[in-house]
mmCIF file of C-alpha atoms in Angstrom:
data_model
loop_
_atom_site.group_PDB
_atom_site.id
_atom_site.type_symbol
_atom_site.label_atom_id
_atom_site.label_comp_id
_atom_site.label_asym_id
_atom_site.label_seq_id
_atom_site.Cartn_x
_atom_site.Cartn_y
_atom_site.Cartn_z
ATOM 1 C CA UNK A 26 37.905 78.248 -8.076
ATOM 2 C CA UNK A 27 38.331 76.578 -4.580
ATOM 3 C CA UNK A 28 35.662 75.560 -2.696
ATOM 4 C CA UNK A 29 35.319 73.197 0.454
ATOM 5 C CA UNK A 30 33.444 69.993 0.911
ATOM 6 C CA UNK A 31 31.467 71.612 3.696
ATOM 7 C CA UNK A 32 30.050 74.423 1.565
ATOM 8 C CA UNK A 33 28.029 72.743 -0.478
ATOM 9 C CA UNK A 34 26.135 69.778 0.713
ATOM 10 C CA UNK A 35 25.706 67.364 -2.032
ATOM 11 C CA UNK A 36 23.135 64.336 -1.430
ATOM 12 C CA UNK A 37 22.625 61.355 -3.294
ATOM 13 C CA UNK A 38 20.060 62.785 -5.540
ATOM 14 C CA UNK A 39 22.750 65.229 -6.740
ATOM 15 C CA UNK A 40 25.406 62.598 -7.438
ATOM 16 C CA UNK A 41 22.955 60.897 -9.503
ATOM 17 C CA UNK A 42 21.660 64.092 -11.666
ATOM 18 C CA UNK A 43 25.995 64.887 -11.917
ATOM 19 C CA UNK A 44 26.400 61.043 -13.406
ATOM 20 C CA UNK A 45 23.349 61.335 -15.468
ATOM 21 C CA UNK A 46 24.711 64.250 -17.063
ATOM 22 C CA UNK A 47 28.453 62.601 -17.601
ATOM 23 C CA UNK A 48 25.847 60.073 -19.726
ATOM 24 C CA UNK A 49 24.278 62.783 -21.028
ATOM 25 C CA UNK A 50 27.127 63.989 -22.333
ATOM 26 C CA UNK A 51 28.237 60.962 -23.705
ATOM 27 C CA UNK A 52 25.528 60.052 -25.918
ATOM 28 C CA UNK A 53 25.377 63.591 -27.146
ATOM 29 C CA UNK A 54 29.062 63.715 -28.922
ATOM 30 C CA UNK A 55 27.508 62.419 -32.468
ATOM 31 C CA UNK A 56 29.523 61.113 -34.376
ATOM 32 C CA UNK A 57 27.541 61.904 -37.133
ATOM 33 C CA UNK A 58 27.616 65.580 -36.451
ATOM 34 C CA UNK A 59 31.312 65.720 -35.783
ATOM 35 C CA UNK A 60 31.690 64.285 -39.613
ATOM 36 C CA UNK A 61 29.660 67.461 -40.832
ATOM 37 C CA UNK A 62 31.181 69.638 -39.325
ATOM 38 C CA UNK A 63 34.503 68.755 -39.954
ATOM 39 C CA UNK A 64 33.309 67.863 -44.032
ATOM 40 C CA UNK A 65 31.464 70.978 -44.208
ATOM 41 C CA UNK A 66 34.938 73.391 -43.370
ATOM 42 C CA UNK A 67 37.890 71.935 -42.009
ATOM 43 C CA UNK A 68 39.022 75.334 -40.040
ATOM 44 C CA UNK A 69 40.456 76.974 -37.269
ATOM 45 C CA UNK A 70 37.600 78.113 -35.794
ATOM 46 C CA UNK A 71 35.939 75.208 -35.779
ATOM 47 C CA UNK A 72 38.649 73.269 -34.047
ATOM 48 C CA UNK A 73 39.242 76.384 -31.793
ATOM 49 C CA UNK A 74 35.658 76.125 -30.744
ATOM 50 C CA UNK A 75 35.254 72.424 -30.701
ATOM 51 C CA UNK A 76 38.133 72.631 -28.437
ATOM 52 C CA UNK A 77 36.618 75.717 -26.125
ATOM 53 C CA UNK A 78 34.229 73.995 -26.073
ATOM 54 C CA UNK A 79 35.894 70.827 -24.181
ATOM 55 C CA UNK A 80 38.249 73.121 -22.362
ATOM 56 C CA UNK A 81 34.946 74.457 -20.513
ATOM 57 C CA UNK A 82 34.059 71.245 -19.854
ATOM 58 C CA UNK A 83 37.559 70.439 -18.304
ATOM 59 C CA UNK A 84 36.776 73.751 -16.399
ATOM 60 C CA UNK A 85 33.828 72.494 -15.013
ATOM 61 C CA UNK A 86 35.245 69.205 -14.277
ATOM 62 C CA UNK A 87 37.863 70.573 -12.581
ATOM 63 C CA UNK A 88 34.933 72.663 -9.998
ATOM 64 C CA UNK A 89 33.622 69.020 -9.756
ATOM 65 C CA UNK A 90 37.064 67.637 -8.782
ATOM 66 C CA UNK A 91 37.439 70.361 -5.981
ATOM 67 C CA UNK A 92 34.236 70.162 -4.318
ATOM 68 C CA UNK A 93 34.580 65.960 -4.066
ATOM 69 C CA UNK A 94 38.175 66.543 -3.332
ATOM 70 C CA UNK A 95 38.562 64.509 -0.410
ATOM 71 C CA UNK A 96 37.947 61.216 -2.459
ATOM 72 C CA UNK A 97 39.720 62.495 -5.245
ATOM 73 C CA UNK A 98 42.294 59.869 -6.353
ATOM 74 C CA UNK A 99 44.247 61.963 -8.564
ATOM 75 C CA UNK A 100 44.635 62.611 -11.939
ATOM 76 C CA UNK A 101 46.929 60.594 -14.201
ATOM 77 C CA UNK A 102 46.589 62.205 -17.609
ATOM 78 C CA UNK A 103 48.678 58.906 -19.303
ATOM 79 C CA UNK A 104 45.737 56.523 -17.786
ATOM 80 C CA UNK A 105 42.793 56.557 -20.321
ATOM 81 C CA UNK A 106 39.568 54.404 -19.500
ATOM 82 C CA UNK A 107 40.340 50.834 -20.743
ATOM 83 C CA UNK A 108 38.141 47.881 -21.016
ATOM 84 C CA UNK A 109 38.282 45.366 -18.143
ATOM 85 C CA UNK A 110 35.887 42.583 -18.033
ATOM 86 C CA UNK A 111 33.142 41.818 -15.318
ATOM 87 C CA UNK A 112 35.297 39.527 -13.437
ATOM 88 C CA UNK A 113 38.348 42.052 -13.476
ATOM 89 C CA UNK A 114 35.743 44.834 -12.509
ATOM 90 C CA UNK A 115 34.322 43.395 -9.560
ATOM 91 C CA UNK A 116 35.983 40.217 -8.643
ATOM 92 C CA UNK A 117 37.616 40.829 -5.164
ATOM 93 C CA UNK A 118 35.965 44.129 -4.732
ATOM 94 C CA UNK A 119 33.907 44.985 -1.642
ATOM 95 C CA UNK A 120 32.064 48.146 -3.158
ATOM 96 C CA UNK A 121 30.869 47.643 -6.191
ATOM 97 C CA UNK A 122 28.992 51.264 -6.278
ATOM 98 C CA UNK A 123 32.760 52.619 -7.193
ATOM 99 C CA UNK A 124 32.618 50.712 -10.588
ATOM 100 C CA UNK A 125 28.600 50.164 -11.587
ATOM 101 C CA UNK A 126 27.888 52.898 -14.234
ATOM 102 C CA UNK A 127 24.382 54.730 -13.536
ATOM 103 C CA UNK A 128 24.862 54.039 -9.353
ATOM 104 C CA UNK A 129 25.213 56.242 -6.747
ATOM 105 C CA UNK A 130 27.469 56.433 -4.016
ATOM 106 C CA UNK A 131 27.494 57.761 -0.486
ATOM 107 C CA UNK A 132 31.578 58.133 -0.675
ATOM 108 C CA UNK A 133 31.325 59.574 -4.150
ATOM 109 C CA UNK A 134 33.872 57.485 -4.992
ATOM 110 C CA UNK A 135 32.816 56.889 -8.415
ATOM 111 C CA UNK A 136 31.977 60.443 -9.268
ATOM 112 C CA UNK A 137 35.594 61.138 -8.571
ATOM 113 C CA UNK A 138 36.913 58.208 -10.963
ATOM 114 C CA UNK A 139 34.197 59.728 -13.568
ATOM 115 C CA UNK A 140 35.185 63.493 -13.062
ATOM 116 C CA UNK A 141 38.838 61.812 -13.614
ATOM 117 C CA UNK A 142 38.343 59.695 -16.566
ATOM 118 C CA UNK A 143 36.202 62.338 -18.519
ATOM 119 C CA UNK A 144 39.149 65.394 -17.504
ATOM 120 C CA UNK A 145 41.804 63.102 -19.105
ATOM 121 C CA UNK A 146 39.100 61.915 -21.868
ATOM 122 C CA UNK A 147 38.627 65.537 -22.510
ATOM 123 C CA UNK A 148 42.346 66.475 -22.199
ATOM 124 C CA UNK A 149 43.001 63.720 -25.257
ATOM 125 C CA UNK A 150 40.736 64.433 -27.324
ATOM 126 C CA UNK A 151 41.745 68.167 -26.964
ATOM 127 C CA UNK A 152 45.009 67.206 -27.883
ATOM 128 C CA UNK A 153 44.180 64.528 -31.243
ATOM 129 C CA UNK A 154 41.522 67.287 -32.699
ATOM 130 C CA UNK A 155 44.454 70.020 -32.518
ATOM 131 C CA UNK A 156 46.904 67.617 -33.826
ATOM 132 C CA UNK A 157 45.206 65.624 -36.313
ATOM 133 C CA UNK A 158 41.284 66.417 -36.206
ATOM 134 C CA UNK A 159 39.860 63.635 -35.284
ATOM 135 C CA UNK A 160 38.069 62.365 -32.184
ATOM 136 C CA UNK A 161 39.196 57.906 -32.285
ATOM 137 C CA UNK A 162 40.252 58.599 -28.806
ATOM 138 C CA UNK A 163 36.334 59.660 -27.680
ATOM 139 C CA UNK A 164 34.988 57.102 -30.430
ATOM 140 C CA UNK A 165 36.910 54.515 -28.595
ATOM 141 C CA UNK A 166 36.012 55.039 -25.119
ATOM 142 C CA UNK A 167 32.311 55.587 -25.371
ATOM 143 C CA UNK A 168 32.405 52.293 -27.519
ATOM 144 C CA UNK A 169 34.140 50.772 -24.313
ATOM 145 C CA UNK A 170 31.692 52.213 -21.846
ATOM 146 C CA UNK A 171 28.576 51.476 -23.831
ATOM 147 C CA UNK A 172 30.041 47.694 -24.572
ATOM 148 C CA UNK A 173 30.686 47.572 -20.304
ATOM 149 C CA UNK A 174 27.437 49.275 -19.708
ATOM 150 C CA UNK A 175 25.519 46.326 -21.459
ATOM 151 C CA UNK A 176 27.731 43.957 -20.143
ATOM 152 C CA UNK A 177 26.500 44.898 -16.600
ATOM 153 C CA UNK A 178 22.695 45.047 -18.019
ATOM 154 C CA UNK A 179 23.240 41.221 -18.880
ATOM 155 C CA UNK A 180 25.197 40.666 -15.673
ATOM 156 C CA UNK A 181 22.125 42.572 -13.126
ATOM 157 C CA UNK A 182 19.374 40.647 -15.205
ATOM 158 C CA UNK A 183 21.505 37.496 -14.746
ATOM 159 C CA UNK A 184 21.540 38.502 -11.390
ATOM 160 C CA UNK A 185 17.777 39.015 -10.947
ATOM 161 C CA UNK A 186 17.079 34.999 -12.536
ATOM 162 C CA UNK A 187 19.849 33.805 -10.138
ATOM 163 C CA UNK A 188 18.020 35.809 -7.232
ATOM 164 C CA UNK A 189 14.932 34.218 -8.258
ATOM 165 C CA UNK A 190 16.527 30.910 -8.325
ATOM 166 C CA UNK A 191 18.314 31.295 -5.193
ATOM 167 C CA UNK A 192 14.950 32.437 -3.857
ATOM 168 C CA UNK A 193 13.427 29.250 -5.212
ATOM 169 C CA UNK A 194 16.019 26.973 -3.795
ATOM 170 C CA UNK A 195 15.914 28.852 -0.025
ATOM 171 C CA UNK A 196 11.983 28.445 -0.505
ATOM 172 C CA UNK A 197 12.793 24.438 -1.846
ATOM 173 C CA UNK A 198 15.226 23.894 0.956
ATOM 174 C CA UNK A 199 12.758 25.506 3.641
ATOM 175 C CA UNK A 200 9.783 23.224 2.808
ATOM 176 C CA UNK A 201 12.473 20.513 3.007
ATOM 177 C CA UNK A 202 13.765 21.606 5.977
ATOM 178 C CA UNK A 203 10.336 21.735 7.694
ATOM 179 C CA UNK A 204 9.635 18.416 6.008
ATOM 180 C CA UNK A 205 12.523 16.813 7.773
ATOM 181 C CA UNK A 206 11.760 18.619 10.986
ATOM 182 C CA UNK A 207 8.516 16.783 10.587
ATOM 183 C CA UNK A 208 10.368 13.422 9.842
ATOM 184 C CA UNK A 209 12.709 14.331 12.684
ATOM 185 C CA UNK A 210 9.444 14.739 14.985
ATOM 186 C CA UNK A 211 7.841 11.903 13.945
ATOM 187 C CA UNK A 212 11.025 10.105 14.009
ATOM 188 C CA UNK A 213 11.978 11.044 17.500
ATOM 189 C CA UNK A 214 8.229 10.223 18.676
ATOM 190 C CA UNK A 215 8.370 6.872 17.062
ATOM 191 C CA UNK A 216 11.736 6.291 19.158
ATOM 192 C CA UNK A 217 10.077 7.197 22.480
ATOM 193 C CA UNK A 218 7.285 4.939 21.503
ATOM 194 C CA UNK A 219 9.451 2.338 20.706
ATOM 195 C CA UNK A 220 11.812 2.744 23.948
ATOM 196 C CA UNK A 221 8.673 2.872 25.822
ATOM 197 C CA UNK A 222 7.947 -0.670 23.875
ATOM 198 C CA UNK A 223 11.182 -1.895 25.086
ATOM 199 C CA UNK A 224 10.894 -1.176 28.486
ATOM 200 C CA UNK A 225 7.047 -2.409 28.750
ATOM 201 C CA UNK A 226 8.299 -5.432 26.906
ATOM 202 C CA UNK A 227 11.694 -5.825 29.828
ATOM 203 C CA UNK A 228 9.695 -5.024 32.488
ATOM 204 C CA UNK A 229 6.847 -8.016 31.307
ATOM 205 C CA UNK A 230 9.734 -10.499 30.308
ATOM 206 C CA UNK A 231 10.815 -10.103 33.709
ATOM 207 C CA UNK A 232 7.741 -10.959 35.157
ATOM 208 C CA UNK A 233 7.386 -13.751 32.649
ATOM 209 C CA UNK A 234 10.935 -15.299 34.111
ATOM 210 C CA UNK A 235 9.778 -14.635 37.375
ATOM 211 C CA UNK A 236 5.967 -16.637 36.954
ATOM 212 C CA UNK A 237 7.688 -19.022 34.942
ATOM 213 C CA UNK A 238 10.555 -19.663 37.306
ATOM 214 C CA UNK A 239 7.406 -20.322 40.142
ATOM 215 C CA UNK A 240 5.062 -21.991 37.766
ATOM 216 C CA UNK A 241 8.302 -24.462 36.716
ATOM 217 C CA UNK A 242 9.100 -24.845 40.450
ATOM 218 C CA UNK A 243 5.235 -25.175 42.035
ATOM 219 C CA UNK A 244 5.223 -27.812 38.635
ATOM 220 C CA UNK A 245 7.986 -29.456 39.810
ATOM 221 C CA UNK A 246 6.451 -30.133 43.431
ATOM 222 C CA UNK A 247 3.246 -31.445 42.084
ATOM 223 C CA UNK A 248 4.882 -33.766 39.529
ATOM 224 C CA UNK A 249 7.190 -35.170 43.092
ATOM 225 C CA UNK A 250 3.644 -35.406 44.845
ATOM 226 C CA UNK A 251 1.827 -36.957 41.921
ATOM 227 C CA UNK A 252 4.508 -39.132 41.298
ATOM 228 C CA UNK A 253 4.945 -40.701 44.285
ATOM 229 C CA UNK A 254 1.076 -41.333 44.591
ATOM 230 C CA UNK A 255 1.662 -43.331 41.259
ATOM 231 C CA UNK A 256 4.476 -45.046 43.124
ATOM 232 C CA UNK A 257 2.769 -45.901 45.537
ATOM 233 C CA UNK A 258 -0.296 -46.970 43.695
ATOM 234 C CA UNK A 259 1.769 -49.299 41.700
ATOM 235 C CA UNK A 260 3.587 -50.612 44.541
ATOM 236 C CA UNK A 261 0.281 -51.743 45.600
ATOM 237 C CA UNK A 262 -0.219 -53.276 42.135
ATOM 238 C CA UNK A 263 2.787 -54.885 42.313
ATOM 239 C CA UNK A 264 2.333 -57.049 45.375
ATOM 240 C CA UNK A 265 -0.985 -57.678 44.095
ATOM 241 C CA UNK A 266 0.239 -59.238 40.843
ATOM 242 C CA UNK A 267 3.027 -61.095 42.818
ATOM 243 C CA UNK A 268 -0.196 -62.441 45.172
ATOM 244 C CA UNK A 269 -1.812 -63.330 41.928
ATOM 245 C CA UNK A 270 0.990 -64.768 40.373
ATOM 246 C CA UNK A 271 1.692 -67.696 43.371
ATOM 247 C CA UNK A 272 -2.073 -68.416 43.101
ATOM 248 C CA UNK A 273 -1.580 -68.674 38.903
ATOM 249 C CA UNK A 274 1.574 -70.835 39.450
ATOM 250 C CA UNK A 275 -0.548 -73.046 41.861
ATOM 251 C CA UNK A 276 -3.473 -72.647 39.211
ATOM 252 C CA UNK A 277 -0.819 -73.763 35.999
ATOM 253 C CA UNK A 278 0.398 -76.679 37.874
ATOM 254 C CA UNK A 279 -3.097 -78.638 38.943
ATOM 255 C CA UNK A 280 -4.047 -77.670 35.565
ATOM 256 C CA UNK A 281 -0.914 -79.179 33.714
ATOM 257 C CA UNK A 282 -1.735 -82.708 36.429
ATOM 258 C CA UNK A 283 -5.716 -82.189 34.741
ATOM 259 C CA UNK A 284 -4.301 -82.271 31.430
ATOM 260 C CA UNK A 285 -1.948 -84.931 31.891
ATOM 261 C CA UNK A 286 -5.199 -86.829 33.165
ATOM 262 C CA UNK A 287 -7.304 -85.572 30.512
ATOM 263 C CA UNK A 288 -4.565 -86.741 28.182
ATOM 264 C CA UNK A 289 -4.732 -89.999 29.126
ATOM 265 C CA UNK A 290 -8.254 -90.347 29.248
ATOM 266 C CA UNK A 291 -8.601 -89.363 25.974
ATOM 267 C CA UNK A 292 -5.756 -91.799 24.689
ATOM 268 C CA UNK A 293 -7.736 -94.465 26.228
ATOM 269 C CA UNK A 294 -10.954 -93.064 24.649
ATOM 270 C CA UNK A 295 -9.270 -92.712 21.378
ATOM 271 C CA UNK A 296 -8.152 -96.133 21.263
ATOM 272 C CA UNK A 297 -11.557 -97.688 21.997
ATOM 273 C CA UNK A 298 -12.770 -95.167 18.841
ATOM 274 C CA UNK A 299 -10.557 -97.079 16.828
ATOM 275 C CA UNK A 300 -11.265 -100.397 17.579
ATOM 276 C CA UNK A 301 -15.074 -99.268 17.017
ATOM 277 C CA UNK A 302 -13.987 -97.616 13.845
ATOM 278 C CA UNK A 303 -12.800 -101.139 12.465
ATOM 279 C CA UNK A 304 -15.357 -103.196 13.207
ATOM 280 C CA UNK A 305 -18.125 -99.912 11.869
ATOM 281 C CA UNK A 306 -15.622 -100.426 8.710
ATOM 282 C CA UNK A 307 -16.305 -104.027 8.615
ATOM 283 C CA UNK A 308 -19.865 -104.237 8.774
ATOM 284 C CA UNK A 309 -20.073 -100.734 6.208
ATOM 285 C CA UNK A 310 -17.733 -102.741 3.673
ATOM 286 C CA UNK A 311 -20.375 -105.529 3.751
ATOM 287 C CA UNK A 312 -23.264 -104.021 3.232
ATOM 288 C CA UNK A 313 -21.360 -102.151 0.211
ATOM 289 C CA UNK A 314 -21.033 -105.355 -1.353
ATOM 290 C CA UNK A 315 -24.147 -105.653 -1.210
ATOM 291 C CA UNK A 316 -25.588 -102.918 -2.007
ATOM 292 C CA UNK A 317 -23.312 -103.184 -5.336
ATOM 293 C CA UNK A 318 -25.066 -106.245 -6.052
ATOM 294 C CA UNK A 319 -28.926 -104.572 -5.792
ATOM 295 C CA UNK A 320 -27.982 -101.582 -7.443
ATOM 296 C CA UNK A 321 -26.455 -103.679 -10.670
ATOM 297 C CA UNK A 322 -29.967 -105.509 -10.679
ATOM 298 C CA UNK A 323 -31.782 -102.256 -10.264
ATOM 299 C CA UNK A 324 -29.734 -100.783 -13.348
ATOM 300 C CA UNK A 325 -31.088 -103.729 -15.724
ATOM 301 C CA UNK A 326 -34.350 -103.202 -14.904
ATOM 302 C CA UNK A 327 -34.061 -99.569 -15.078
ATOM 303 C CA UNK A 328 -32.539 -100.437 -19.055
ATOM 304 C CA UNK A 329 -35.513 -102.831 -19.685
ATOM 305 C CA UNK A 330 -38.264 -100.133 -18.403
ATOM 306 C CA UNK A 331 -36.126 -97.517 -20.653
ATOM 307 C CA UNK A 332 -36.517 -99.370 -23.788
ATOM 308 C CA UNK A 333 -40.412 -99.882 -23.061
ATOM 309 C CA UNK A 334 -40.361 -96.188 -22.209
ATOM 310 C CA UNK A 335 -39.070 -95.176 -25.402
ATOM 311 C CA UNK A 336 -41.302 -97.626 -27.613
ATOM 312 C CA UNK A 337 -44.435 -96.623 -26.093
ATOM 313 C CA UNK A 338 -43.158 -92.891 -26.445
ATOM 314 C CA UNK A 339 -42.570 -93.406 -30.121
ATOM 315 C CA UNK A 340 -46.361 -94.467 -30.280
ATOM 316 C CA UNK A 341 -47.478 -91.866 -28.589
ATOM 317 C CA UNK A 342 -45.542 -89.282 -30.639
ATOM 318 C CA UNK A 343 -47.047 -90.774 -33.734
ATOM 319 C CA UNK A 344 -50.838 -90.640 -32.472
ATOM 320 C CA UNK A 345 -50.310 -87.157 -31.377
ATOM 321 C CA UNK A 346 -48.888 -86.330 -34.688
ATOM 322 C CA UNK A 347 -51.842 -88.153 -36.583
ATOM 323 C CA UNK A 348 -54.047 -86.692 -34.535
ATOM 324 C CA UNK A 349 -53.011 -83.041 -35.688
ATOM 325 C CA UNK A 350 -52.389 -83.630 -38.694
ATOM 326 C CA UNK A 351 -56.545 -84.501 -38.989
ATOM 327 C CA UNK A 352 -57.663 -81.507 -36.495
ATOM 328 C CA UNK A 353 -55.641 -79.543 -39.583
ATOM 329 C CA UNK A 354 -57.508 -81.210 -42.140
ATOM 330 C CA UNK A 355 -60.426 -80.879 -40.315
ATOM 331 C CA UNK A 356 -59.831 -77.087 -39.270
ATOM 332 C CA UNK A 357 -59.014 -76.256 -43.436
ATOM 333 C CA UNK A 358 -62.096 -77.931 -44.090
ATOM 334 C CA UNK A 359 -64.274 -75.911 -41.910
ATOM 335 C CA UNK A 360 -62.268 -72.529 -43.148
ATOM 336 C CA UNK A 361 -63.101 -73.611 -46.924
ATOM 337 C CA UNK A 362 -66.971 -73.779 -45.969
ATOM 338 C CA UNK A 363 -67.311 -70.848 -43.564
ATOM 339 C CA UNK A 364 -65.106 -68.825 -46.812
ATOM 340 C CA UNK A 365 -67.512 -70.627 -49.613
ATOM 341 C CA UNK A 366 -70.660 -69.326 -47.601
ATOM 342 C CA UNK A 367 -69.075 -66.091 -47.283
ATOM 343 C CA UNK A 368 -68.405 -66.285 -50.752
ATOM 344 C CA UNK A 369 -72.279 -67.482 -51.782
ATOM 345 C CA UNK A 370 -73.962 -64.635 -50.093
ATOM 346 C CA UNK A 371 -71.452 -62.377 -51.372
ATOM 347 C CA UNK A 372 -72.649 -63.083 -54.859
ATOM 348 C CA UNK A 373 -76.101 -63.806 -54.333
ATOM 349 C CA UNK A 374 -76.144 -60.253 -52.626
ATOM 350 C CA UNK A 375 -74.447 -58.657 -56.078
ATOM 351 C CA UNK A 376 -76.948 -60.978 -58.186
ATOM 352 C CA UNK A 377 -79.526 -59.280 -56.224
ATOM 353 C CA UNK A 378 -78.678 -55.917 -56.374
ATOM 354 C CA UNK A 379 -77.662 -56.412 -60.286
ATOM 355 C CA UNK A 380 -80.730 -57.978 -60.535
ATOM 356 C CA UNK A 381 -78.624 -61.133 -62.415
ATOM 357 C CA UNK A 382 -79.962 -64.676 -62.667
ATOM 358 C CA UNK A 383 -83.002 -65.733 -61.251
ATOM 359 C CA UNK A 384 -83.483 -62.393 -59.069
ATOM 360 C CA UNK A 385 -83.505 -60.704 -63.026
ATOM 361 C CA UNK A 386 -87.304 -58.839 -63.557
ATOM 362 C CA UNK A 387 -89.979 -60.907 -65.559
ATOM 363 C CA UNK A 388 -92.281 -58.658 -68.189
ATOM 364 C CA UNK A 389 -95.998 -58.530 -67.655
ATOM 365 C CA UNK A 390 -98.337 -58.804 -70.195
ATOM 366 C CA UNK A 391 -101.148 -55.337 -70.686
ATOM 367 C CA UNK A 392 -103.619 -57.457 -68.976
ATOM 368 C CA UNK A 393 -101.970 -57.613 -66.173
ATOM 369 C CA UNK A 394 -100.405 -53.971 -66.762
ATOM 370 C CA UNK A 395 -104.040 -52.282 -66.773
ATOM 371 C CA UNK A 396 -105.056 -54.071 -63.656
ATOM 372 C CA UNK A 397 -102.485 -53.343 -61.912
ATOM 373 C CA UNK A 398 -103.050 -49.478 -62.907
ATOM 374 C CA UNK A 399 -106.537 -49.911 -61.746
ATOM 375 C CA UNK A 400 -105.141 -51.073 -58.336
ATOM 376 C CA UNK A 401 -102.942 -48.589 -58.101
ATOM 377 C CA UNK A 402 -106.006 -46.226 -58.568
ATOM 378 C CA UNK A 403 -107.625 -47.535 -56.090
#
């Protein structure tokens, strides 16, 4: 059956239901159901239909193949589906659609490398159930397409945690490029601040040479000016000191001739002192000697009034001591009476009260008893 491209318009929905089906397909060859059938009767007809069945299939296929036929690669009916590895699959490959299982293509590439692999697929297994009844060949390759089908579930969830990764580094390095605009900003501001700095601080140095170099030189001028006025002044000073120094040379020398005077005067002087201060010694050495003389008379009558001193003293001493010894008598004696008085009226005030000695009650006679009754009456 030939038909062309243009006659039938097939979009992307309709690759996808066509590859859906090729799953379809796939997942309904049991191999559980191939196993009864063949245990149940091993026959003819059940090969011959088994094998109807896939030559229909190749038929259809084959209506597939003509309507995609301008991306149809070819068949090869020696090249069976084989298992490659991600990195074989799709390292170095710009469309990836042609190899992802469960994608659709705008090329329909793939569907023609899937109408391909399932007509030779088909074709083989054809060929082993005919010649030996059994279906390894179909085993085998939906084993390989189920183990590459998982392999690229693992690989696109892999792919979603690196997106999200990726993502989270482009948002990382986006805050940190913004940071470091910032820094940049700030950085760049701080500079023109700075170079502003600079040239304020040039611009015053400059003026601070300039007002020095004038202050230094205006400095200069009034040092010259003050400095000859101190010149000047002590120019003055020193022709006054030399003035002064003539009249202290004339002064030194009249008073060097009034010492030399004075000298003498006193030599003179001093010389008449010590004539005076040998006859002084003279008359002074005299009336030493004679004073040595009084004062050894003086010092035996001073021993002679000593002696009388100390006799009389010793007399003295033994009056006084006489004399206390009989105010002590005398004082005992008046303490022994004033304590035996004491004494006396002590005891004649306990007699009294005790009623002892003579102050002891006399007995009356009745006589005397009734008259005093009859006084008492009365």
């Amino acid at each position: 059956m030939d038909l062309d491209r243009e006659d039938l318009i097939l979009s992307e929905d309709y690759v996808s239901t066509i590859d859906n089906e090729f799953i379809n397909i796939s997942s309904e060859f049991d191999v559980v159901h191939f196993e009864k059938i063949f245990d149940v009767e091993k026959s003819k007809f059940v090969i011959n239909l088994i094998v109807s069945v896939l030559n229909e299939c190749m038929n259809e296929l084959a209506i597939l193949r003509s309507v995609n036929l301008q991306n149809d690669l070819g068949l090869n009916p020696d090249k069976l589906l084989q298992y490659t590895t991600v990195e074989e699959r799709y390292m170095g490959q710009e469309n990836h659609a042609e190899y992802r299982i469960n994608s659709t293509n705008s090329n329909f590439d793939k569907l023609a490398k899937d109408i391909n692999m399932f007509y030779v697929l088909f074709k083989e297994v054809c060929q082993e159930i005919r010649a030996y009844g059994t279906y390894n060949v179909m085993q085998d390759t939906f084993e390989i397409i189920k183990r590459m089908q998982k392999e690229e579930e693992d690989l696109l969830e892999d792919e979603a945690n690196q997106e999200k990764v990726i993502k989270d580094l482009v948002n990382c390095r986006e805050q940190e490029r913004i940071e470091n605009i910032h820094t940049i900003e700030e950085t760049n501001s701080k500079i023109q601040k700075l170079k502003f700095l600079v040239e304020d601080i040039y611009i015053y140095g400059q003026h601070e040479v300039q007002y020095f170099n004038k202050w230094e030189q205006s400095r200069m001028e009034q040092n010259i000016l003050k400095n000859k006025g101190k010149e000047q002044h002590y120019e003055t000073i020193i022709s006054k000191t030399n003035i002064k120094m003539q009249q202290e040379n004339r002064c030194d020398n009249e008073l060097e001739r009034y010492f030399e005077e004075t000298r003498n005067d006193a030599m003179e002087e001093i010389q008449q002192w010590m004539k005076q201060y040998d006859e002084d010694t003279e008359q002074l050495e005299s009336n030493i000697a004679e004073l040595k003389i009084n004062l050894d008379e003086i010092t035996e009558q001073r021993i002679i009034a000593n002696e009388k001193y100390a006799k009389r003293q010793a007399e003295i001493d033994d009056w006084l001591e006489y004399r206390r010894i009989k105010e002590a008598k005398e004082l005992q004696r008046m303490k022994e009476i004033k304590a035996a008085t004491k004494i006396q009226a002590w005891w004649r005030g306990v007699m009294f009260r005790k009623q002892l000695g003579p102050y002891r009650k006399k007995k009356k006679g009745k006589g005397k008893d009734k008259k005093g009754k009859k006084k008492g009456k009365k």
